[in-house]
């Protein structure tokens, strides 16, 4: 069976046009959740092509998908995709606790 965060599951959701910027009760967009699962570069890049604004969507804690990617050990390629989509400005975004994405990469 498929497990939470399985690459095949995420691809299916994007293929079926699941609302890329639909937000759950915690303020998470699908990209927040994907970034918690050490995604491959193409899994992150696909939805961002159709909804580039999702990269700057903050959750209830003021965290971007980039914060989650850094916290959960995403690859350098994924981090580059997230940062380059907004010209690097999101790498200087503080969460509500006062931490930049870099702080999460250091934990």
Coordinates of C-alpha atoms in Angstrom, one line a residue:
X1 CA 0.0 0.0 0.0
X2 CA 0.9 3.6 -0.2
X3 CA 2.3 5.4 2.8
X4 CA 1.8 9.1 3.8
X5 CA 4.2 11.1 1.7
X6 CA 4.8 8.5 -0.9
X7 CA 6.1 10.0 -4.1
X8 CA 3.5 8.1 -6.2
X9 CA 0.7 9.5 -4.0
X10 CA 1.9 13.1 -4.4
X11 CA 2.2 12.7 -8.2
X12 CA -1.3 11.3 -8.4
X13 CA -2.7 14.2 -6.4
X14 CA -1.0 16.7 -8.7
X15 CA -2.1 14.8 -11.8
X16 CA -5.7 14.9 -10.6
X17 CA -5.5 18.7 -10.2
X18 CA -5.9 18.7 -6.4
X19 CA -6.2 22.3 -5.4
X20 CA -2.5 23.3 -5.0
X21 CA -3.3 26.2 -2.7
X22 CA -6.1 24.6 -0.7
X23 CA -5.2 25.2 2.9
X24 CA -6.0 22.8 5.8
X25 CA -7.0 23.7 9.3
X26 CA -3.3 24.2 10.3
X27 CA -2.7 26.6 7.5
X28 CA -0.8 24.0 5.4
X29 CA -0.9 24.1 1.7
X30 CA 0.0 20.8 -0.1
X31 CA 3.5 22.1 -0.7
X32 CA 4.1 22.3 3.1
X33 CA 3.1 18.7 3.5
X34 CA 5.2 17.6 0.5
X35 CA 8.2 19.4 1.8
X36 CA 8.0 17.3 5.0
X37 CA 8.6 14.1 3.1
X38 CA 12.1 14.6 1.5
X39 CA 10.5 15.0 -2.0
X40 CA 12.3 14.7 -5.2
X41 CA 12.9 17.9 -7.1
X42 CA 10.3 17.2 -9.8
X43 CA 7.6 16.5 -7.2
X44 CA 8.2 20.0 -5.8
X45 CA 8.6 21.7 -9.2
X46 CA 5.4 20.3 -10.8
X47 CA 2.8 22.0 -8.6
X48 CA 4.8 25.2 -8.4
X49 CA 4.6 25.6 -12.2
X50 CA 0.8 25.8 -12.0
X51 CA 0.6 27.7 -8.7
X52 CA 3.9 29.6 -8.1
X53 CA 2.4 31.6 -5.2
X54 CA 2.3 28.5 -3.0
X55 CA 6.0 28.8 -2.3
X56 CA 5.3 32.0 -0.2
X57 CA 2.2 30.6 1.6
X58 CA 2.7 30.7 5.4
X59 CA 1.0 28.4 7.8
X60 CA -0.4 29.3 11.3
X61 CA 3.1 29.3 12.7
X62 CA 4.4 31.7 10.0
X63 CA 6.3 28.9 8.3
X64 CA 6.9 28.5 4.6
X65 CA 7.3 25.3 2.7
X66 CA 11.0 26.2 2.7
X67 CA 11.1 26.0 6.5
X68 CA 9.6 22.5 6.4
X69 CA 12.0 21.4 3.6
X70 CA 15.0 22.6 5.7
X71 CA 13.7 21.0 8.9
X72 CA 13.1 17.6 7.2
X73 CA 16.3 17.4 5.3
X74 CA 15.2 18.1 1.8
X75 CA 17.9 17.8 -0.9
X76 CA 19.9 20.8 -2.0
X77 CA 18.1 20.6 -5.4
X78 CA 14.7 21.0 -3.7
X79 CA 15.9 23.9 -1.6
X80 CA 17.2 25.6 -4.7
X81 CA 13.8 25.2 -6.5
X82 CA 12.0 26.7 -3.5
X83 CA 14.4 29.6 -3.1
X84 CA 14.9 30.4 -6.8
X85 CA 11.1 30.6 -7.4
X86 CA 11.0 33.9 -5.4
X87 CA 14.4 35.2 -6.1
X88 CA 15.8 34.2 -2.7
X89 CA 13.5 36.5 -0.7
X90 CA 11.8 33.7 1.1
X91 CA 15.1 32.5 2.6
X92 CA 14.9 35.6 4.7
X93 CA 11.4 35.0 6.0
X94 CA 11.1 34.6 9.8
X95 CA 8.5 32.2 11.3
X96 CA 6.5 33.3 14.3
X97 CA 9.2 31.9 16.6
X98 CA 11.8 34.2 15.0
X99 CA 13.7 31.6 13.0
X100 CA 14.8 31.7 9.4
X101 CA 14.7 28.5 7.2
X102 CA 18.5 28.2 7.8
X103 CA 17.9 27.8 11.5
X104 CA 15.7 24.7 10.7
X105 CA 18.4 23.3 8.4
X106 CA 20.8 23.4 11.4
X107 CA 18.7 21.4 13.8

